[in-house]
Amino acid sequence: MADDIVLVKPVMPAADQVARAVRTVFDSGVITNDGPRVRAFEQQLSARLGSDDLAVCASGTTAIQLACGALRLTGEVIVPAAAFPAVWQAVLRAGAKPVGVDIEPRYLTLDPRAVEAAITPATCAILAVHTFGCPADIDELTRIAARADVPLVFDAATCWGIGYRGRPLLSYGDVATLSLHAMKLTHSVEGGAVVGNGLRVADWIRRLRNFGIGGEGALAQGTNARMSELHAAIGEVVLAESDAEITRRVQVRRWYEDGLHTVDWLTVGAFRPEAGPNVAAMPIMLNADAPVDATTLCQELHQRRIHARAYFTGYYRPSSLRLAGAIPVAHDIANRLVCLPFWGRLTEQHIARVIDALTEIGRHHAPAVHLAGHAAAPVSPGAVGLGGPRGRP
Amino acid sequence: MADDIVLVKPVMPAADQVARAVRTVFDSGVITNDGPRVRAFEQQLSARLGSDDLAVCASGTTAIQLACGALRLTGEVIVPAAAFPAVWQAVLRAGAKPVGVDIEPRYLTLDPRAVEAAITPATCAILAVHTFGCPADIDELTRIAARADVPLVFDAATCWGIGYRGRPLLSYGDVATLSLHAMKLTHSVEGGAVVGNGLRVADWIRRLRNFGIGGEGALAQGTNARMSELHAAIGEVVLAESDAEITRRVQVRRWYEDGLHTVDWLTVGAFRPEAGPNVAAMPIMLNADAPVDATTLCQELHQRRIHARAYFTGYYRPSSLRLAGAIPVAHDIANRLVCLPFWGRLTEQHIARVIDALTEIGRHHAPAVHLAGHAAAPVSPGAVGLGGPRGRP
């Protein structure tokens, strides 16, 4: 029987390289708390980005949280209503107030008109996501943020290796955050980083990740969000492999795009033409005449041992996020977006299996059920933050 | 020249054991996201505690944060005004409101009378710390929490291996949290755990540590607070060494207590008689006639290449923590408490060097300067939460 085709397989360096890296850490006697491997990893990431203001931390989520902390955000932070839960949760964890606004239907990034309409005197930042590696509308958002006199933060969690107008995508925005989680193109098992572009933040992040301890006492925005020396050492080894992973992913995408032409009820996710390579993920959008919705498609693929994910619906839906207005695009997209398996070691045969499965699912579900029958449950417009478990656990 | 005597040296398993553990993880292909090593580590910790409700997470800080999240705490949480910054920061990060109250002077744990006076209708929990492994006043706090009808949470960060009245100290309180940071008796490089005693929390913690993703959508209290498979695998190896480390630390404490008798201007930190072994730390209290304050003592020891730490003053002081009333004991203690180097591989010669250094410092600083001249800077009674960096970074 065929193996499972998982959603992402982490880049795995050779066992002897890992063993050597781990031994170096344990021999040094310093296994966490801002040691030499963390500093070396920060320098390597900085050098590749051409940045002089970068600090790593425990995760992509804490990267957003600490960025909000470093910017002293306590008011409303505009976030996309359709995004991975970490985005609005990290704003909450930082003590600020996320406000969801709609995305635009082509690139699935923050809709600048919706952002403009959502700005109030309480707005203290705009936090946009480069969704699945596709840049947000940087020009428009920069203009809006400048006019509102608030910082523009980009969650570039998935954007390692992606450029925009000749520069790393991570170099845009007053502050940009990166995930170094195992499922990302380059990773440190768990990890994240914050990059200061317009604003200098790295020294603040280094302080906040270590309980904000320093001169005048421990800062309230502090926490433990350190990257361990062990994770940093793995990060260095994986980073050396990342250019090869980019090359592999470019090929995998080509196989997908060739094959998906034959499936007429879906569309490959759009990508801004000035950005590339498109190596973060493999999102597809179900067309209006698709025979299944996103959740059903994931279930049917899973029955065929293919792991796909509908990131904006079901389990991933915000249980409570205050909204600034209607979010028709986010609701529509929730049931139409699916990420297919995407990682560098996928073979042409793997991709053919995915395409075959999609073709078969389309055939089984004819005649088409119109999507209107599968409308997403609306995102709750309830108060910020603390819905959830009912009754004490 | 003599080597530095550091504050804590992590328990370091043999290199080949570490290499084997790391190889197992990388061979499995699962390096994070709730894999088999995390589950096995949870079972091992549970078995040793006799608990059936335990979940690990990224750190001792996130253990407190997730515990507050699982209990849906949004109101006031009573915390000690003298504690490691993680305690009040984790309550803030969970979206609740820490309120500092005084500690009592003997065991440095929450003063039950001060807690009673601080309870208001907004109080939603009492979070006490077993300070340096010494149990809080469990009987009194249990009575007060029951009368106020709020959960009692114990931060037992440093309490692995310590018992109280014939049971693990971690088995007390509705919920107890543990740190598995490298500086703790047993560790997973970075890590933490939450134990449900009166209340069942482990399933909630497992959901919240993974963005709160689940049935009705992602919960607002969620974040990324997973322990990686790599850290869990190291945790298993170190745990197997923890009983030997306890034995070593018992001996180290004996050497200290014998030697410190000769230094008449300090007192070894008190420990409740029904608890033991006293293996978390080596706190000493400077007597009223001590020739130096805590900060100066740390500096003078450091000049002699001995690393000690004054945990309740200077860099570690809360920059902003709302207080329920006066905290004279916390202020007094801040300048009198010092933790001396304490870890299992310290030798009798190391301890002799520390005692000699203390003796010498006492001699150099005679005649005694009265402590009143070194009063601690008062903890700011400012608003909860978001003081800190002034101006954008």
CSV table of C-alpha atoms in Angstrom, one decimal, chain B residues 108-263:
chain,number,residue,atom,x,y,z
B,108,LEU,CA,9.6,33.8,51.9
B,109,THR,CA,6.3,32.4,50.7
B,110,LEU,CA,2.9,34.2,50.3
B,111,ASP,CA,1.8,35.7,53.6
B,112,PRO,CA,-1.7,34.2,54.1
B,113,ARG,CA,-2.9,37.2,56.1
B,114,ALA,CA,-1.8,39.5,53.3
B,115,VAL,CA,-3.6,37.2,50.8
B,116,GLU,CA,-6.8,37.3,52.9
B,117,ALA,CA,-6.7,41.1,53.0
B,118,ALA,CA,-6.2,41.3,49.2
B,119,ILE,CA,-9.2,39.2,48.2
B,120,THR,CA,-11.8,41.2,46.3
B,121,PRO,CA,-14.8,40.2,44.2
B,122,ALA,CA,-12.5,40.5,41.2
B,123,THR,CA,-10.1,37.9,42.6
B,124,CYS,CA,-10.2,34.8,40.4
B,125,ALA,CA,-7.2,32.7,41.7
B,126,ILE,CA,-4.4,32.6,44.1
B,127,LEU,CA,-1.0,31.8,42.6
B,128,ALA,CA,1.5,30.9,45.3
B,129,VAL,CA,5.2,30.0,44.8
B,130,HIS,CA,7.1,27.3,46.6
B,131,THR,CA,10.0,29.7,47.0
B,132,PHE,CA,13.4,28.0,46.2
B,133,GLY,CA,11.6,24.7,46.7
B,134,CYS,CA,10.2,25.5,50.2
B,135,PRO,CA,6.5,24.9,50.3
B,136,ALA,CA,4.1,27.8,50.6
B,137,ASP,CA,1.7,27.7,53.6
B,138,ILE,CA,-0.4,25.1,51.9
B,139,ASP,CA,-2.9,24.6,54.8
B,140,GLU,CA,-3.7,28.3,55.2
B,141,LEU,CA,-3.8,29.0,51.5
B,142,THR,CA,-6.1,26.1,50.8
B,143,ARG,CA,-8.5,27.3,53.5
B,144,ILE,CA,-8.5,30.9,52.1
B,145,ALA,CA,-8.9,29.7,48.5
B,146,ALA,CA,-11.8,27.5,49.4
B,147,ARG,CA,-13.5,30.2,51.3
B,148,ALA,CA,-13.1,32.6,48.4
B,149,ASP,CA,-14.1,29.9,46.0
B,150,VAL,CA,-11.2,30.4,43.7
B,151,PRO,CA,-8.6,27.9,42.4
B,152,LEU,CA,-5.3,27.6,44.2
B,153,VAL,CA,-2.3,27.3,41.8
B,154,PHE,CA,1.2,26.5,43.0
B,155,ASP,CA,4.2,27.6,41.0
B,156,ALA,CA,6.4,24.6,41.9
B,157,ALA,CA,9.0,25.6,39.3
B,158,THR,CA,12.0,24.4,41.3
B,159,CYS,CA,10.3,21.5,43.1
B,160,TRP,CA,11.1,18.3,41.2
B,161,GLY,CA,12.3,15.7,43.8
B,162,ILE,CA,10.9,17.5,46.8
B,163,GLY,CA,8.2,15.9,49.0
B,164,TYR,CA,5.8,17.3,51.6
B,165,ARG,CA,4.0,15.2,54.1
B,166,GLY,CA,4.9,12.0,52.3
B,167,ARG,CA,3.7,13.1,48.8
B,168,PRO,CA,5.4,15.0,46.0
B,169,LEU,CA,5.1,18.7,46.5
B,170,LEU,CA,3.9,18.9,42.9
B,171,SER,CA,0.8,17.0,43.9
B,172,TYR,CA,-0.6,19.9,46.0
B,173,GLY,CA,-2.9,22.7,44.8
B,174,ASP,CA,-5.7,22.5,42.3
B,175,VAL,CA,-3.0,23.0,39.6
B,176,ALA,CA,0.8,23.0,40.0
B,177,THR,CA,3.4,24.1,37.5
B,178,LEU,CA,6.9,22.9,37.0
B,179,SER,CA,10.0,24.2,35.2
B,180,LEU,CA,12.2,21.9,33.2
B,181,HIS,CA,14.7,24.6,32.3
B,182,ALA,CA,18.4,23.6,32.1
B,183,MET,CA,19.1,25.2,35.5
B,184,LYS,CA,16.6,22.9,37.3
B,185,LEU,CA,17.3,19.6,39.0
B,186,THR,CA,15.8,17.7,36.1
B,187,HIS,CA,15.4,19.5,32.8
B,188,SER,CA,14.6,19.2,29.1
B,189,VAL,CA,17.0,22.1,28.1
B,190,GLU,CA,13.9,24.4,28.0
B,191,GLY,CA,10.6,23.1,29.2
B,192,GLY,CA,7.8,23.1,31.7
B,193,ALA,CA,4.8,21.0,32.8
B,194,VAL,CA,1.4,21.5,34.3
B,195,VAL,CA,-0.1,19.0,36.8
B,196,GLY,CA,-3.8,18.9,37.6
B,197,ASN,CA,-4.5,17.8,41.1
B,198,GLY,CA,-7.9,19.1,42.2
B,199,LEU,CA,-8.8,20.1,38.6
B,200,ARG,CA,-8.1,18.2,35.4
B,201,VAL,CA,-6.1,20.3,33.0
B,202,ALA,CA,-3.8,18.2,30.9
B,203,ASP,CA,-6.1,17.9,27.9
B,204,TRP,CA,-6.7,21.7,28.0
B,205,ILE,CA,-2.9,22.3,28.2
B,206,ARG,CA,-2.3,20.0,25.2
B,207,ARG,CA,-4.9,22.0,23.2
B,208,LEU,CA,-3.7,25.4,24.3
B,209,ARG,CA,0.0,24.7,23.7
B,210,ASN,CA,-0.9,24.0,20.1
B,211,PHE,CA,-2.8,27.2,19.4
B,212,GLY,CA,-5.9,26.0,21.1
B,213,ILE,CA,-6.8,24.3,17.9
B,214,GLY,CA,-9.8,21.9,18.1
B,215,GLY,CA,-13.5,21.3,17.7
B,216,GLU,CA,-15.2,24.7,17.9
B,217,GLY,CA,-12.2,26.5,16.4
B,218,ALA,CA,-8.9,27.9,17.9
B,219,LEU,CA,-9.3,29.2,21.4
B,220,ALA,CA,-8.2,32.7,22.3
B,221,GLN,CA,-6.0,31.4,25.1
B,222,GLY,CA,-3.9,29.3,22.7
B,223,THR,CA,-0.4,29.9,21.6
B,224,ASN,CA,2.6,27.9,20.5
B,225,ALA,CA,4.0,26.5,23.7
B,226,ARG,CA,4.9,23.0,22.5
B,227,MET,CA,7.9,21.1,23.8
B,228,SER,CA,9.9,19.9,20.8
B,229,GLU,CA,10.6,16.2,20.4
B,230,LEU,CA,14.3,17.0,20.7
B,231,HIS,CA,13.9,18.7,24.0
B,232,ALA,CA,11.6,15.9,25.3
B,233,ALA,CA,14.2,13.2,24.3
B,234,ILE,CA,16.9,15.1,26.2
B,235,GLY,CA,14.4,15.4,29.1
B,236,GLU,CA,14.0,11.6,29.2
B,237,VAL,CA,17.7,11.1,29.4
B,238,VAL,CA,18.2,13.7,32.1
B,239,LEU,CA,15.3,12.4,34.1
B,240,ALA,CA,17.0,9.0,34.4
B,241,GLU,CA,19.9,10.9,36.1
B,242,SER,CA,17.7,12.9,38.5
B,243,ASP,CA,17.8,10.6,41.5
B,244,ALA,CA,21.6,10.7,41.4
B,245,GLU,CA,21.5,14.5,41.2
B,246,ILE,CA,19.3,14.6,44.3
B,247,THR,CA,21.8,12.5,46.2
B,248,ARG,CA,24.7,14.8,45.1
B,249,ARG,CA,22.8,17.9,46.0
B,250,VAL,CA,22.0,16.6,49.5
B,251,GLN,CA,25.8,16.2,50.0
B,252,VAL,CA,26.6,19.7,48.6
B,253,ARG,CA,24.0,21.2,51.0
B,254,ARG,CA,25.7,19.4,53.9
B,255,TRP,CA,29.1,20.9,53.0
B,256,TYR,CA,27.5,24.4,52.7
B,257,GLU,CA,25.7,24.2,56.0
B,258,ASP,CA,28.8,23.0,57.8
B,259,GLY,CA,30.9,25.8,56.3
B,260,LEU,CA,28.4,28.6,56.7
B,261,HIS,CA,28.3,28.2,60.5
B,262,THR,CA,31.5,30.1,60.5
B,263,VAL,CA,30.0,33.2,58.8
